Amino acid sequence: PGGGNGDWTNSNEANVMTQDANNPAHWYKEMIPVNFYGQDPGVFYETGISFLIKRKSGAAVDGGEPKSADQNVPLIPLSCVDRICPFPQKWFQDEYLYIVYNNNIETNAGLQNLSPDEAVIVYRYRINGGPLLTLQGDDDRFKLTYDGDGFFSTVMLPEEFFELNPGENITQIRVLITKPPFNVPPFSAPADLEPGCVE
């Protein structure tokens, strides 16, 4: 989309990236792509968001332009056509993570047609690439909320939910669905939720 980004040699200050205080090698920009540069949100679901990273001044260095290759981030509408769907698709441990479970397409016969109070989630996860750990239980943290029409969901802030210490990064979350009693079969096939940038 045209307009709004300033000139190559003097980019719009609103598009400056923020350096991660805990990891100076990571930079990020948060935005809500509604009417971004005057575009309807549907445009972004069709084309994704394309961008590159450059210096604000755009000044050449040693005769070349210091910039990244063109990047494109596809966006997926907030719906769930898979059995287990995370929102956002690539999540960060210090931001809210929504998990939606579509029981309508469950292939494990023992988990099909769950009642509104039956769906339970089991987490397997790695911290800093270590061994696969398990977090499960029968309290409300693990019970999925029934959203109607065969859909269940939960929301969490991963760094709090998994009680991370400073310097710990979740490098994998694998989820399984079950029903009471939570620690015996049947279990759904696992689904891996992909994190964003981690060390």
Coordinates of C-alpha atoms in Angstrom, one line a residue:
P1 CA 0.0 0.0 0.0
G2 CA 1.3 3.5 -0.8
G3 CA 1.7 6.4 1.5
G4 CA 2.3 6.8 5.2
N5 CA 5.8 5.4 5.4
G6 CA 7.7 8.5 4.7
D7 CA 10.6 8.8 2.3
W8 CA 13.4 6.2 2.0
T9 CA 15.8 8.7 3.5
N10 CA 13.4 9.7 6.3
S11 CA 11.0 7.0 7.3
N12 CA 7.9 7.5 9.4
E13 CA 8.8 7.5 13.1
A14 CA 5.7 5.4 13.8
N15 CA 7.4 2.5 12.1
V16 CA 10.5 2.4 14.3
M17 CA 11.2 -1.0 15.8
T18 CA 11.7 -1.5 19.5
Q19 CA 14.8 -3.3 20.9
D20 CA 14.1 -6.1 23.3
A21 CA 15.4 -5.0 26.7
N22 CA 16.2 -8.7 27.6
N23 CA 17.8 -9.6 24.3
P24 CA 19.4 -6.7 22.4
A25 CA 19.7 -8.8 19.3
H26 CA 15.9 -9.0 19.0
W27 CA 13.8 -6.1 17.6
Y28 CA 10.1 -6.0 17.2
K29 CA 7.1 -3.8 16.1
E30 CA 3.6 -4.4 17.4
M31 CA 0.6 -3.3 15.4
I32 CA -3.1 -4.0 14.8
P33 CA -3.6 -4.2 11.0
V34 CA -6.9 -2.5 10.9
N35 CA -7.0 0.4 8.3
F36 CA -3.2 0.1 8.2
Y37 CA -2.3 2.6 5.4
G38 CA -6.0 2.9 4.7
Q39 CA -6.4 -0.8 3.7
D40 CA -9.3 -3.0 4.6
P41 CA -8.3 -6.0 6.9
G42 CA -9.4 -8.4 4.2
V43 CA -6.4 -7.3 2.1
F44 CA -4.0 -8.6 4.7
Y45 CA -5.7 -12.0 4.9
E46 CA -5.3 -12.3 1.1
T47 CA -1.7 -11.0 0.8
G48 CA -0.2 -11.1 4.2
I49 CA 2.0 -8.2 5.4
S50 CA 5.2 -7.5 3.4
F51 CA 8.0 -5.4 4.8
L52 CA 11.8 -5.0 5.0
I53 CA 14.1 -3.7 7.7
K54 CA 16.3 -0.7 7.1
R55 CA 17.9 2.2 8.8
K56 CA 15.6 5.2 9.4
S57 CA 17.9 7.4 7.4
G58 CA 18.2 4.9 4.5
A59 CA 21.7 6.1 4.0
A60 CA 24.1 3.9 2.0
V61 CA 27.0 2.2 3.8
D62 CA 30.1 1.4 1.7
G63 CA 28.2 2.1 -1.4
G64 CA 25.3 -0.3 -0.7
E65 CA 21.9 0.0 0.9
P66 CA 21.8 -1.6 4.4
K67 CA 18.5 -3.4 4.3
S68 CA 17.0 -6.9 4.8
A69 CA 15.5 -9.0 2.0
D70 CA 11.8 -8.5 1.5
Q71 CA 9.8 -10.3 4.1
N72 CA 6.1 -11.5 4.1
V73 CA 4.1 -12.7 7.1
P74 CA 0.9 -14.5 6.1
L75 CA -2.2 -13.8 8.3
I76 CA -4.8 -16.4 9.1
P77 CA -8.3 -15.3 10.0
L78 CA -9.4 -16.0 13.6
S79 CA -11.2 -19.2 12.9
C80 CA -10.2 -22.8 13.4
V81 CA -10.3 -25.3 10.5
D82 CA -7.6 -27.6 12.1
R83 CA -8.2 -29.7 15.2
I84 CA -6.0 -27.5 17.4
C85 CA -5.3 -23.8 16.5
P86 CA -3.2 -21.3 18.3
F87 CA -3.7 -17.5 18.0
P88 CA -1.5 -15.9 17.1
Q89 CA 0.0 -18.7 15.0
K90 CA 3.5 -17.7 16.1
W91 CA 3.2 -16.8 19.8
F92 CA 5.5 -15.1 22.3
Q93 CA 5.7 -16.2 25.9
D94 CA 5.1 -12.7 27.3
E95 CA 1.9 -12.2 25.3
Y96 CA -1.5 -13.9 25.5
L97 CA -1.9 -17.2 23.7
Y98 CA -5.3 -18.5 22.7
I99 CA -5.8 -22.2 21.9
V100 CA -8.9 -23.4 20.1
Y101 CA -9.9 -27.1 19.9
N102 CA -12.3 -28.2 17.1
N103 CA -13.9 -31.3 18.5
N104 CA -16.0 -31.6 15.2
I105 CA -13.0 -33.1 13.4
E106 CA -11.5 -35.2 16.2
T107 CA -10.4 -38.6 14.8
N108 CA -10.0 -40.4 18.1
A109 CA -13.3 -42.1 18.6
G110 CA -13.0 -41.9 22.4
L111 CA -12.9 -38.1 22.3
Q112 CA -15.6 -37.5 19.7
N113 CA -18.8 -35.6 20.7
L114 CA -17.4 -34.3 24.0
S115 CA -19.9 -32.7 26.3
P116 CA -19.4 -29.0 27.3
D117 CA -17.6 -29.9 30.5
E118 CA -15.4 -32.8 29.3
A119 CA -12.5 -31.3 27.3
V120 CA -9.2 -31.2 29.2
I121 CA -5.8 -30.0 27.8
V122 CA -2.4 -31.6 28.6
Y123 CA 0.8 -29.6 27.9
R124 CA 4.2 -31.0 27.0
Y125 CA 6.9 -28.4 26.7
R126 CA 10.6 -27.6 26.5
I127 CA 12.5 -24.8 28.2
N128 CA 15.7 -23.6 26.5
G129 CA 15.6 -26.7 24.3
G130 CA 15.8 -29.1 27.3
P131 CA 13.8 -32.3 27.9
L132 CA 10.1 -32.6 27.2
L133 CA 8.2 -31.8 30.4
T134 CA 4.6 -32.5 31.2
L135 CA 2.1 -30.2 32.8
Q136 CA -1.4 -31.5 33.5
G137 CA -4.1 -31.5 36.2
D138 CA -7.7 -31.6 37.0
D139 CA -8.1 -28.0 38.1
D140 CA -9.7 -25.2 36.1
R141 CA -6.4 -24.2 34.4
F142 CA -6.7 -27.4 32.3
K143 CA -10.4 -27.4 31.6
L144 CA -11.3 -26.0 28.2
T145 CA -14.2 -23.5 27.9
Y146 CA -17.0 -24.6 25.7
D147 CA -17.7 -22.0 23.0
G148 CA -20.5 -23.8 21.2
D149 CA -20.8 -25.8 18.0
G150 CA -18.2 -28.3 19.0
F151 CA -15.4 -25.7 19.7
F152 CA -13.5 -25.3 23.0
S153 CA -10.8 -22.8 24.0
T154 CA -8.4 -21.5 26.6
V155 CA -6.2 -18.5 27.0
M156 CA -3.0 -18.0 28.9
L157 CA 0.1 -15.9 29.4
P158 CA 2.8 -18.6 28.8
E159 CA 5.5 -17.2 31.0
E160 CA 3.1 -17.0 34.0
F161 CA 1.3 -20.3 33.3
F162 CA 4.5 -22.3 33.1
E163 CA 6.1 -20.2 35.9
L164 CA 9.2 -19.3 34.0
N165 CA 12.3 -17.9 35.7
P166 CA 14.4 -15.1 34.3
G167 CA 16.4 -16.4 31.3
E168 CA 14.1 -19.3 30.6
N169 CA 12.5 -19.5 27.2
I170 CA 9.8 -21.9 26.1
T171 CA 11.1 -23.5 22.9
Q172 CA 8.2 -25.9 22.3
I173 CA 4.6 -26.4 23.4
R174 CA 2.9 -29.6 22.4
V175 CA -0.7 -30.0 23.4
L176 CA -3.0 -33.0 23.7
I177 CA -6.7 -33.2 24.4
T178 CA -8.2 -35.7 26.8
K179 CA -11.2 -36.0 29.1
P180 CA -11.6 -37.0 32.8
P181 CA -9.8 -38.8 34.3
F182 CA -7.1 -36.6 32.7
N183 CA -4.2 -38.9 33.3
V184 CA -5.4 -42.0 31.3
P185 CA -6.3 -42.5 27.7
P186 CA -7.9 -41.5 25.4
F187 CA -5.5 -38.8 24.3
S188 CA -5.8 -36.9 21.0
A189 CA -2.9 -36.8 18.6
P190 CA -0.4 -34.1 19.7
A191 CA -0.2 -30.7 18.1
D192 CA 2.9 -28.5 18.2
L193 CA 2.4 -24.8 18.7
E194 CA 5.3 -22.9 17.1
P195 CA 6.9 -20.1 19.1
G196 CA 8.1 -16.8 17.6
C197 CA 11.8 -15.9 17.9
V198 CA 13.5 -17.5 20.9
E199 CA 17.2 -17.6 21.8

